[in-house]
Amino acid sequence: MCGIVAYLGQKQAYPILIKGLKRLEYRGYDSAGVALVDSEMAVYKCKGKVSDLEAHANGKNINGTIGIGHTRWATHGEPNDANAHPHYSESKKLVIIHNGIIENYASLKKEMIKRGHTFLSDTDTEVLVHLIEDIQEKEKVDLFEALRMALNEVIGAYAIVVMSKDDPNKLIAAKKGSPMVIGIGKDDFYIASDATPIVEYTKNVVYLEDEEIALLDRNEELKIFNIKNQSKTPYIQELELQLEAIEKGGYEHFMLKEIYEQPKSILDSMRGRINAAQGIVSLGGISDYETKMINAKRFIIVACGTSWHAGLVAEYLIEEYARIPVEVEYASEFRYRNPILNEDDVVIAISQSGETADTLAAIELAKSKGATIIGICNVVGSSIARATHAGSYTHAGPEIGVASTKAFTAQVTVLTLLALSLGKKKGTIPHSKFAQILSELESVPSKIETLLKKDNQIEYISEIFKNATNFLYLGRGCSFPVALEGALKLKEISYIHAEGYPAAEMKHGPIALIDAEMPVVVIATKGPSYEKVVSNIQEVKARKGKIIAIVTEGDVTVKEMADYSIEIPETDESLVPLISVIPLQLLSYYIAVMRGCNVDQPRNLAKSVTVE
Ligand code: M6R
């Protein structure tokens, strides 16, 4: 979603803004812009990529040691030059950049039009900067006070930065519901939607809390107030993020780098949490809530997209090993259907970014009904991590590719540890099974290393199917969510229509689609439902569908039936998702590359979906 960068200091702002906007490209956007104050205020903005913005600004005055920059993901108004940020106030003395949605913008706009304001865009953002100036003029207050008063009038979510042509020594930033971080340099300040544009300049950051307003002055220390005008002491934290983690490191795309990082990221998710030799699993972050969880009447998992798929895998594992009933809900549906919840329920919220608006709203709803909320997040200090009672970080490292890969396997790893630890404490998992899964889990990273060596085989299969218009993915048990995840990966980055189904459901509808043109990816690894999946493959073959099978090393039966097969190392059935998803990620990656798609920033998609 939208990305914000701002700079105030001694250096030229423009190169810092452009570099920062490029670092934020992964969030997804459709237009970009900057505003700078030199002797005059200049705004450059256009539809398209940051490189288009650079071309647009080329040859113009880009001087100034104060500036704001933005990448916009369209909500109100189509992606075009006029709707791109920054937006001017009526007098053109103020400019604003904004991430979020001002829900009551229409009524505010109507009022201001009556008072003679003219608007140049269809955005809700432009209304906010007009409102700030309107209050400033009407109430005869300074910019900070006008902004504070305006924020008391708006409903919705925002991370904003406002700059004034008349005071090129100050930036004012505020946030509610959308993330914002301020970097404090030696003699300068940086503002961004996340730490990626800041990390190369300073490690000292302040994460703004909801309804806080930051006043950045070239000649003073950072000041923070809340929306009621009470002063707050800035809490300066040290960034753990390393620059290498957000660079491609020799890979052609972030997605490929992140697929290849999985042996390490899975290890990092387990690090310090398991000791197979001693039979220990401990998730420190939630230990205080373990008794509550063991005694819970049920778990409700809320998440979106890939994180929801990780939740579905967890449903199988938690029910199997901890014998606690689990429901898995789309956060967006859960939040609007007046769910029945009480104090005996534990809600588990899963999110890579920790900023997903629907998941955040589902958490707030569950909290208001007295449920205990456990978070499984990747981004440390994110809004969801802070909104939950307790949680475990997945430690996958920054995920830049829009298509989630290593975050999924890290989520599944942590959720597996959760199922095992609860099962052990409850006594619902046999000791031998517990020990076996634990030692298998430790060997998963090296098994993935081995599997990744076969990626030329997957590239070969991708070449054959790159022009397909539809794909079907089938799996049973905890391979069903993997089928869903494989289909999601393919559609989001290659724009091929794909559906995931439980293999047995195929005959209840999707079988009508099968003909000689239809590739069907089947997860047919060894396990209790192997024979059933074999029957499902027969049904596809009888209708001339093309089978791409994911099989266990040494498999004979399915390999003979399948048109193409990819062998994966054998593991315990409950850990298969961690391994079987890898070839599906690679298949979608190679197909997308061969189709010339923008793998890391697929069209219309955003990395963290901060609007509902
Ligand atoms: O950051 P979150 O895990 O909360 O994000 C949820 C979804 O938006 C995300 O998984 C999305 O589906 C990805 N593009 C999938 O690759």
XYZ file of C-alpha atoms and ligand atoms in Angstrom:
628
model
C 0.000 0.000 0.000
C 1.033 3.642 0.014
C 4.592 4.428 1.014
C 5.777 7.535 2.815
C 9.284 9.008 2.963
C 10.327 12.413 4.261
C 13.623 14.104 5.035
C 14.687 17.167 6.993
C 18.343 17.996 7.529
C 21.572 19.202 5.961
C 21.716 16.922 2.900
C 19.868 17.258 -0.396
C 16.453 15.670 0.161
C 15.626 14.549 -3.392
C 18.110 11.633 -3.725
C 17.142 10.407 -0.246
C 13.441 10.553 -1.117
C 13.905 8.740 -4.438
C 16.050 6.014 -2.903
C 13.556 5.674 -0.052
C 10.605 5.424 -2.445
C 12.461 2.680 -4.332
C 12.951 0.798 -1.081
C 9.199 1.051 -0.513
C 8.278 -0.094 -4.031
C 7.688 -3.594 -2.681
C 4.605 -2.352 -0.852
C 2.785 -1.982 -4.190
C 1.777 1.327 -5.807
C 0.605 2.931 -9.011
C 1.863 6.532 -8.851
C 4.610 8.467 -7.123
C 5.484 12.015 -6.165
C 7.756 14.313 -4.187
C 7.577 17.851 -2.834
C 10.638 19.931 -1.984
C 11.155 23.388 -0.576
C 14.106 25.354 -1.856
C 13.425 29.059 -2.381
C 10.005 27.946 -3.646
C 7.941 24.832 -3.109
C 8.059 22.326 -5.990
C 5.788 19.303 -6.430
C 6.560 16.588 -8.992
C 4.201 13.652 -9.314
C 2.954 11.245 -11.936
C 1.250 7.949 -12.606
C 3.605 4.983 -12.878
C 6.822 3.929 -11.242
C 9.413 5.884 -9.270
C 11.584 5.726 -12.408
C 8.788 7.595 -14.253
C 8.851 10.212 -11.501
C 12.616 10.584 -11.925
C 12.154 11.103 -15.658
C 9.396 13.633 -14.934
C 11.581 15.612 -12.508
C 14.634 15.434 -14.728
C 15.982 18.902 -15.565
C 13.697 20.639 -13.040
C 14.723 22.220 -9.749
C 15.207 19.367 -7.306
C 17.147 21.308 -4.693
C 16.136 21.506 -1.064
C 17.127 20.017 2.258
C 13.527 19.336 3.242
C 11.110 17.167 1.299
C 8.363 14.582 1.319
C 7.810 11.649 -1.043
C 5.019 9.167 -1.637
C 4.028 6.070 -3.561
C 0.255 5.792 -3.938
C -1.871 2.662 -4.140
C -5.181 3.943 -5.459
C -8.258 3.860 -3.243
C -10.198 7.090 -3.885
C -9.857 7.961 -7.540
C -8.047 6.161 -10.343
C -4.270 6.047 -10.592
C -3.407 9.231 -12.509
C -1.160 12.285 -12.177
C -3.768 14.424 -10.389
C -4.550 11.813 -7.767
C -0.879 11.104 -7.045
C 0.487 12.585 -3.796
C 1.654 15.115 -2.533
C -1.499 17.243 -2.531
C -1.646 20.995 -2.100
C -3.882 22.981 0.200
C -6.163 25.643 -1.300
C -3.466 28.392 -1.136
C -0.757 25.932 -2.247
C 1.266 26.833 0.837
C 0.903 23.385 2.398
C 1.485 19.920 0.983
C 0.530 16.550 2.407
C 1.313 12.877 1.848
C -0.996 10.272 3.332
C -1.364 6.537 3.798
C -4.806 5.340 4.922
C -8.389 6.385 4.320
C -10.302 9.416 5.591
C -13.762 7.891 5.842
C -15.721 11.130 6.330
C -13.946 12.941 3.510
C -17.100 13.296 1.391
C -19.019 15.364 3.954
C -15.946 17.474 4.779
C -15.364 18.085 1.082
C -18.974 19.146 0.539
C -18.693 21.695 3.342
C -15.466 23.126 1.996
C -16.757 23.341 -1.576
C -19.623 25.427 -0.166
C -17.005 27.733 1.323
C -15.267 28.158 -2.021
C -12.548 25.477 -1.959
C -11.569 23.902 -5.261
C -10.204 20.402 -5.407
C -7.818 19.140 -8.017
C -8.103 15.416 -7.308
C -10.635 12.749 -6.329
C -8.707 11.816 -3.216
C -9.694 11.871 0.435
C -6.158 13.103 1.183
C -6.582 16.438 -0.556
C -9.615 17.107 1.647
C -7.483 16.701 4.760
C -4.857 19.251 3.746
C -7.607 21.723 2.782
C -9.205 21.164 6.169
C -5.918 21.819 7.987
C -5.427 25.113 6.181
C -9.063 26.054 6.627
C -8.748 25.621 10.399
C -5.423 27.456 10.442
C -7.003 30.490 8.790
C -10.314 30.392 10.640
C -8.898 29.786 14.107
C -5.713 31.827 13.639
C -3.566 29.004 15.007
C -0.184 27.652 13.943
C 0.179 24.693 11.620
C 0.723 22.158 14.404
C -2.423 23.205 16.211
C -4.464 23.324 13.001
C -3.322 19.818 12.094
C -4.153 18.563 15.580
C -7.615 20.092 15.421
C -8.208 18.683 11.946
C -7.270 15.182 13.079
C -9.885 15.467 15.786
C -12.462 15.990 13.053
C -11.532 13.128 10.759
C -12.697 9.536 10.952
C -10.466 6.864 9.523
C -6.869 5.796 9.305
C -3.870 7.904 8.471
C -0.147 8.258 8.433
C 0.518 11.777 7.189
C 3.357 14.213 6.759
C 2.650 17.893 6.181
C 5.158 20.479 4.965
C 4.729 24.224 4.646
C 6.276 26.496 2.041
C 6.429 29.244 4.671
C 8.370 27.208 7.211
C 10.992 25.037 5.522
C 12.486 24.087 8.884
C 9.629 21.892 10.012
C 7.811 18.700 9.168
C 4.743 17.512 11.039
C 3.830 13.832 11.002
C 0.918 11.991 12.568
C -0.475 8.501 12.570
C -3.525 6.428 13.388
C -3.944 2.903 12.083
C -1.204 3.171 9.437
C 2.434 2.633 10.353
C 5.059 5.350 10.626
C 8.632 5.364 11.844
C 10.938 8.328 12.454
C 14.701 7.992 12.098
C 16.890 10.274 14.165
C 20.232 11.017 12.515
C 23.170 13.093 13.755
C 21.726 16.328 12.485
C 18.742 15.219 10.494
C 15.408 13.385 10.564
C 13.892 10.716 8.347
C 10.274 9.618 8.233
C 8.989 6.490 6.501
C 6.213 3.921 6.440
C 8.715 1.314 7.579
C 12.371 1.217 8.438
C 13.656 0.110 5.017
C 14.321 3.657 3.673
C 15.941 4.677 6.973
C 18.274 1.817 7.880
C 21.237 2.999 5.815
C 21.271 6.409 7.503
C 20.540 5.725 11.165
C 19.692 2.896 13.529
C 17.909 5.164 16.028
C 14.184 5.153 15.419
C 10.916 6.047 17.069
C 7.764 4.158 16.098
C 4.893 6.600 16.293
C 1.879 5.321 18.220
C -1.728 5.825 17.130
C -3.011 9.367 17.582
C 0.478 10.757 18.082
C 1.773 13.823 16.279
C 5.497 14.390 15.790
C 6.995 17.806 15.379
C 10.329 17.757 13.589
C 12.289 20.985 13.632
C 15.662 21.437 11.946
C 17.030 23.213 15.038
C 15.387 21.230 17.803
C 14.977 17.734 19.204
C 12.084 15.545 18.144
C 8.864 16.404 19.978
C 5.848 14.140 20.234
C 2.341 15.023 21.389
C -0.866 13.107 21.396
C -3.973 14.301 19.666
C -5.165 15.821 22.970
C -1.981 17.960 22.962
C -0.258 16.152 25.812
C 3.501 15.959 25.408
C 5.076 12.451 25.238
C 8.694 11.404 25.653
C 9.953 9.849 22.400
C 10.930 6.196 22.929
C 14.076 5.749 20.842
C 14.775 2.161 19.792
C 17.704 0.617 17.979
C 16.887 -0.965 14.627
C 17.884 -4.602 14.278
C 17.316 -4.574 10.524
C 20.456 -5.066 8.412
C 20.847 -3.399 5.025
C 21.743 -6.714 3.285
C 18.401 -8.154 4.354
C 16.549 -5.679 2.143
C 18.785 -5.977 -0.909
C 18.637 -8.605 -3.639
C 22.073 -10.024 -2.891
C 22.769 -11.207 -6.448
C 19.344 -12.768 -7.091
C 17.295 -11.565 -10.036
C 14.224 -11.037 -7.869
C 13.456 -10.705 -4.170
C 10.978 -13.571 -4.495
C 13.682 -15.974 -5.673
C 16.028 -14.791 -2.937
C 13.298 -15.342 -0.365
C 12.464 -18.823 -1.690
C 16.148 -19.709 -1.387
C 16.374 -18.233 2.096
C 13.881 -20.738 3.488
C 16.336 -23.255 4.931
C 17.741 -20.384 6.989
C 14.458 -18.637 7.788
C 12.873 -21.870 9.014
C 15.934 -22.460 11.177
C 15.640 -18.905 12.510
C 11.974 -19.529 13.365
C 12.999 -22.535 15.462
C 16.192 -21.088 16.901
C 16.221 -21.206 20.687
C 12.758 -22.721 20.715
C 13.429 -26.435 20.309
C 15.842 -28.964 21.608
C 15.015 -32.322 20.041
C 17.583 -34.207 22.114
C 15.979 -33.027 25.354
C 12.418 -33.045 24.011
C 11.894 -29.336 24.639
C 9.682 -26.903 22.748
C 9.145 -23.458 24.181
C 7.673 -20.327 22.690
C 8.870 -17.715 25.168
C 6.556 -14.953 24.016
C 3.433 -16.876 24.909
C 4.536 -18.876 27.931
C 2.449 -16.717 30.279
C -0.648 -17.620 28.269
C -0.015 -21.348 27.863
C -2.368 -22.399 30.641
C -5.068 -20.172 29.190
C -4.508 -21.804 25.809
C -4.532 -25.342 27.123
C -7.836 -24.666 28.865
C -9.378 -22.772 25.952
C -12.739 -24.027 24.690
C -11.593 -23.297 21.154
C -9.105 -21.400 19.053
C -10.192 -19.028 16.345
C -7.507 -18.225 13.830
C -7.940 -14.936 11.942
C -5.779 -13.983 8.976
C -5.830 -13.069 5.282
C -4.272 -14.533 2.137
C -1.204 -16.677 2.624
C -1.353 -16.194 6.388
C -4.866 -17.642 6.294
C -3.447 -20.692 4.507
C -0.865 -21.075 7.282
C -3.823 -20.943 9.688
C -5.495 -23.813 7.831
C -2.362 -25.941 8.206
C -2.359 -25.073 11.916
C -5.974 -26.228 12.223
C -4.904 -29.753 11.289
C -1.893 -29.732 13.595
C -3.489 -28.150 16.678
C -6.567 -30.371 16.491
C -4.432 -33.464 15.929
C -1.786 -32.887 18.589
C -3.373 -30.579 21.172
C -6.983 -31.730 20.696
C -8.310 -28.168 20.875
C -11.089 -27.289 18.391
C -9.911 -24.745 15.832
C -11.864 -22.492 13.488
C -10.032 -20.600 10.765
C -11.641 -17.374 9.633
C -10.953 -14.774 7.001
C -10.342 -11.696 9.160
C -12.422 -9.604 6.756
C -15.493 -11.829 7.246
C -15.023 -12.391 10.951
C -14.960 -8.695 11.766
C -18.338 -8.012 10.205
C -20.440 -10.951 11.301
C -20.964 -10.339 14.992
C -19.117 -13.531 15.991
C -19.944 -15.317 19.232
C -16.895 -15.019 21.433
C -16.192 -15.239 25.114
C -13.391 -15.243 27.636
C -12.629 -18.932 27.116
C -11.775 -18.344 23.475
C -8.273 -17.779 22.234
C -7.915 -15.892 18.986
C -4.701 -16.409 17.037
C -3.951 -13.629 14.562
C -1.419 -14.475 11.860
C 0.204 -11.780 9.760
C 3.524 -11.331 8.014
C 3.391 -7.532 7.918
C 1.528 -7.103 11.166
C -0.291 -4.202 9.501
C -3.182 -5.884 7.654
C -6.232 -3.710 8.355
C -8.780 -6.545 8.404
C -6.708 -8.670 10.770
C -6.139 -5.682 13.034
C -9.878 -4.944 13.121
C -10.656 -8.621 13.851
C -8.257 -8.442 16.813
C -9.894 -5.302 18.195
C -13.326 -6.908 17.889
C -12.204 -10.113 19.626
C -10.538 -8.089 22.371
C -13.689 -6.095 22.979
C -15.504 -9.386 23.552
C -12.995 -10.529 26.149
C -11.068 -13.129 24.133
C -7.347 -13.641 24.594
C -5.375 -12.681 21.488
C -2.125 -14.339 20.445
C -0.184 -12.902 17.526
C 2.055 -14.703 15.050
C 3.794 -11.868 13.206
C 6.949 -11.399 11.210
C 7.491 -7.672 11.515
C 8.772 -6.791 14.957
C 6.941 -3.922 16.621
C 4.173 -3.942 13.998
C 0.638 -2.811 14.838
C -0.699 -6.371 15.186
C 2.240 -7.428 17.340
C 1.445 -4.519 19.630
C -2.306 -5.066 19.639
C -2.169 -8.688 20.858
C -1.893 -9.893 24.467
C 1.134 -12.036 23.649
C 2.719 -13.637 20.644
C 5.593 -15.244 18.842
C 7.573 -13.614 16.091
C 8.288 -15.765 13.066
C 11.808 -14.342 12.527
C 11.737 -14.914 8.757
C 13.544 -11.610 8.155
C 12.204 -8.863 5.883
C 10.000 -10.211 3.094
C 10.116 -7.774 0.180
C 8.492 -9.762 -2.665
C 4.746 -9.161 -2.655
C 4.148 -12.893 -3.006
C 4.665 -14.353 0.413
C 7.045 -17.337 0.516
C 9.423 -17.530 3.453
C 6.858 -15.874 5.714
C 4.478 -18.786 5.050
C 6.982 -21.490 5.979
C 8.056 -19.504 9.043
C 4.417 -19.157 10.142
C 3.824 -22.884 9.657
C 6.996 -23.649 11.623
C 5.944 -21.512 14.592
C 2.390 -22.892 14.494
C 3.799 -26.436 14.432
C 5.849 -25.619 17.523
C 2.719 -24.230 19.150
C 0.721 -27.406 18.404
C 3.537 -29.584 19.738
C 4.107 -27.592 22.891
C 0.398 -27.450 23.752
C 0.016 -31.162 22.944
C 2.931 -32.037 25.194
C 1.657 -29.929 28.101
C -1.860 -31.341 27.697
C -0.563 -34.875 27.302
C -2.507 -35.330 24.076
C 0.450 -36.229 21.893
C 2.221 -39.548 22.450
C 5.779 -39.064 23.632
C 7.253 -41.045 20.736
C 5.317 -39.023 18.154
C 6.392 -35.761 19.805
C 10.039 -36.812 19.726
C 9.808 -38.015 16.139
C 8.250 -34.793 14.801
C 10.706 -32.673 16.715
C 13.710 -34.423 15.284
C 12.138 -34.401 11.799
C 11.516 -30.670 12.158
C 15.196 -30.091 12.779
C 16.025 -31.822 9.491
C 13.526 -29.810 7.394
C 15.988 -26.987 6.496
C 18.552 -29.418 5.065
C 15.819 -31.268 3.169
C 14.742 -27.990 1.582
C 18.389 -27.310 0.657
C 18.411 -30.619 -1.224
C 15.103 -29.877 -2.903
C 16.219 -26.435 -4.060
C 18.980 -28.104 -6.060
C 16.268 -29.468 -8.351
C 15.016 -26.095 -9.398
C 16.104 -26.595 -13.027
C 13.630 -29.485 -13.184
C 10.866 -27.114 -12.049
C 12.035 -24.503 -14.542
C 11.711 -27.155 -17.275
C 8.116 -27.958 -16.257
C 7.340 -24.237 -16.092
C 8.438 -23.808 -19.708
C 5.912 -26.452 -20.773
C 2.970 -24.885 -18.947
C 3.795 -21.175 -19.120
C 1.009 -20.492 -21.628
C -1.757 -22.341 -19.796
C -4.803 -20.218 -19.012
C -6.037 -22.213 -16.025
C -4.482 -24.410 -13.344
C -6.030 -26.655 -10.726
C -4.212 -27.525 -7.485
C -5.312 -30.501 -5.409
C -4.322 -31.835 -1.999
C -5.830 -33.622 0.980
C -5.386 -33.165 4.722
C -2.763 -30.555 5.501
C -1.748 -30.610 1.838
C -5.088 -28.984 0.988
C -3.971 -25.559 2.317
C -0.752 -26.053 0.336
C -2.867 -26.530 -2.796
C -4.624 -23.242 -1.999
C -1.280 -21.555 -1.448
C 0.157 -22.928 -4.721
C -2.871 -21.572 -6.620
C -2.636 -18.175 -4.917
C 1.078 -17.883 -5.730
C 0.462 -18.660 -9.391
C -2.442 -16.279 -9.867
C -0.919 -13.331 -8.044
C 2.357 -13.224 -9.923
C 1.636 -14.807 -13.327
C -2.032 -13.696 -13.681
C -3.044 -17.237 -14.672
C -6.369 -18.275 -13.222
C -5.780 -21.009 -10.653
C -7.894 -22.731 -8.032
C -6.987 -24.901 -5.096
C -9.329 -27.674 -3.961
C -9.387 -30.563 -1.534
C -8.695 -33.423 -3.977
C -11.932 -35.231 -3.164
C -14.024 -32.130 -3.819
C -12.964 -32.147 -7.447
C -15.740 -34.479 -8.452
C -18.313 -32.092 -7.000
C -17.740 -29.474 -9.654
C -14.226 -28.622 -10.846
C -13.947 -31.938 -12.692
C -16.143 -30.337 -15.366
C -13.187 -28.103 -16.244
C -10.769 -30.907 -16.937
C -9.656 -31.519 -20.497
C -6.344 -32.005 -22.286
C -5.512 -28.317 -21.767
C -5.847 -28.330 -18.002
C -2.698 -28.707 -15.866
C -3.546 -30.225 -12.487
C -0.933 -29.951 -9.754
C -1.479 -32.707 -7.204
C 0.276 -33.038 -3.872
C 0.493 -36.811 -3.698
C 3.060 -37.486 -0.986
C 3.140 -40.668 1.109
C 0.655 -40.666 3.992
C -2.739 -41.958 5.092
C -4.596 -40.452 2.118
C -2.072 -41.476 -0.540
C -4.334 -44.153 -2.072
C -7.275 -41.739 -2.150
C -5.184 -39.155 -3.977
C -4.102 -41.855 -6.431
C -7.794 -42.384 -7.230
C -8.259 -38.641 -7.737
C -5.328 -38.643 -10.159
C -6.974 -41.501 -12.081
C -10.110 -39.381 -12.383
C -8.096 -36.514 -13.883
C -6.190 -38.829 -16.219
C -9.414 -40.393 -17.464
C -10.393 -36.916 -18.670
C -6.995 -36.270 -20.267
C -5.921 -33.623 -17.726
C -2.165 -33.084 -17.390
C -0.821 -34.148 -14.016
C 2.103 -32.412 -12.325
C 2.595 -34.436 -9.166
C 4.530 -33.588 -6.030
C 5.601 -36.994 -4.734
C 7.759 -38.455 -2.005
C 11.265 -39.533 -3.018
C 11.194 -43.119 -4.227
C 7.519 -43.027 -5.246
C 6.604 -45.374 -8.073
C 2.808 -45.459 -8.466
C 2.078 -41.759 -8.927
C 5.233 -41.173 -10.946
C 4.021 -43.724 -13.486
C 0.642 -42.036 -13.768
C 1.771 -38.404 -13.762
C 2.856 -36.473 -16.832
C 5.512 -34.727 -14.758
C 6.563 -35.305 -11.202
C 8.760 -33.583 -8.659
C 10.171 -35.691 -5.858
C 10.470 -34.138 -2.425
C 12.373 -35.579 0.547
C 10.330 -37.792 2.861
C 9.223 -36.348 6.178
C 6.498 -36.742 8.785
C 3.070 -36.145 7.261
C 2.406 -33.077 9.401
C 5.598 -31.406 8.180
C 4.980 -32.040 4.478
C 3.529 -28.501 3.907
C 6.896 -26.970 4.813
C 8.557 -28.898 1.996
C 5.816 -29.433 -0.606
C 5.123 -25.709 -0.899
C 8.674 -25.038 -2.173
C 8.244 -26.530 -5.680
C 4.893 -24.728 -5.973
C 6.562 -21.405 -5.148
C 9.259 -22.099 -7.747
C 6.734 -23.202 -10.359
C 4.809 -19.943 -10.052
C 8.060 -17.944 -9.972
C 9.437 -19.435 -13.189
C 6.114 -19.267 -15.021
C 5.741 -15.588 -14.077
C 9.298 -14.778 -15.189
C 8.748 -16.623 -18.497
C 5.536 -14.638 -19.065
C 7.440 -11.391 -18.513
C 5.494 -10.482 -15.375
C 6.743 -8.189 -12.646
C 7.367 -10.894 -10.071
C 8.182 -8.734 -7.064
C 5.504 -6.103 -7.658
C 2.561 -7.785 -9.352
C -0.114 -5.498 -10.747
C -2.778 -4.209 -8.355
C -1.222 -5.891 -5.325
C 0.242 -4.385 -2.185
C 2.591 -6.003 0.296
C 0.820 -4.799 3.399
C -2.876 -4.233 2.926
C -3.554 -1.362 5.283
C -7.038 -0.589 3.973
C -10.041 -2.864 4.332
O 0.874 -9.290 6.040
P -0.199 -10.335 6.090
O 0.342 -11.701 6.300
O -1.273 -10.009 7.076
O -0.843 -10.293 4.651
C -1.938 -11.083 4.312
C -2.130 -11.128 2.829
O -2.351 -9.848 2.321
C -0.916 -11.746 2.122
O -0.625 -13.016 2.596
C -1.180 -11.829 0.594
O -2.175 -12.737 0.323
C 0.115 -12.163 -0.150
N 0.204 -11.385 -1.343
C 0.204 -13.581 -0.546
O 1.322 -13.883 -1.290
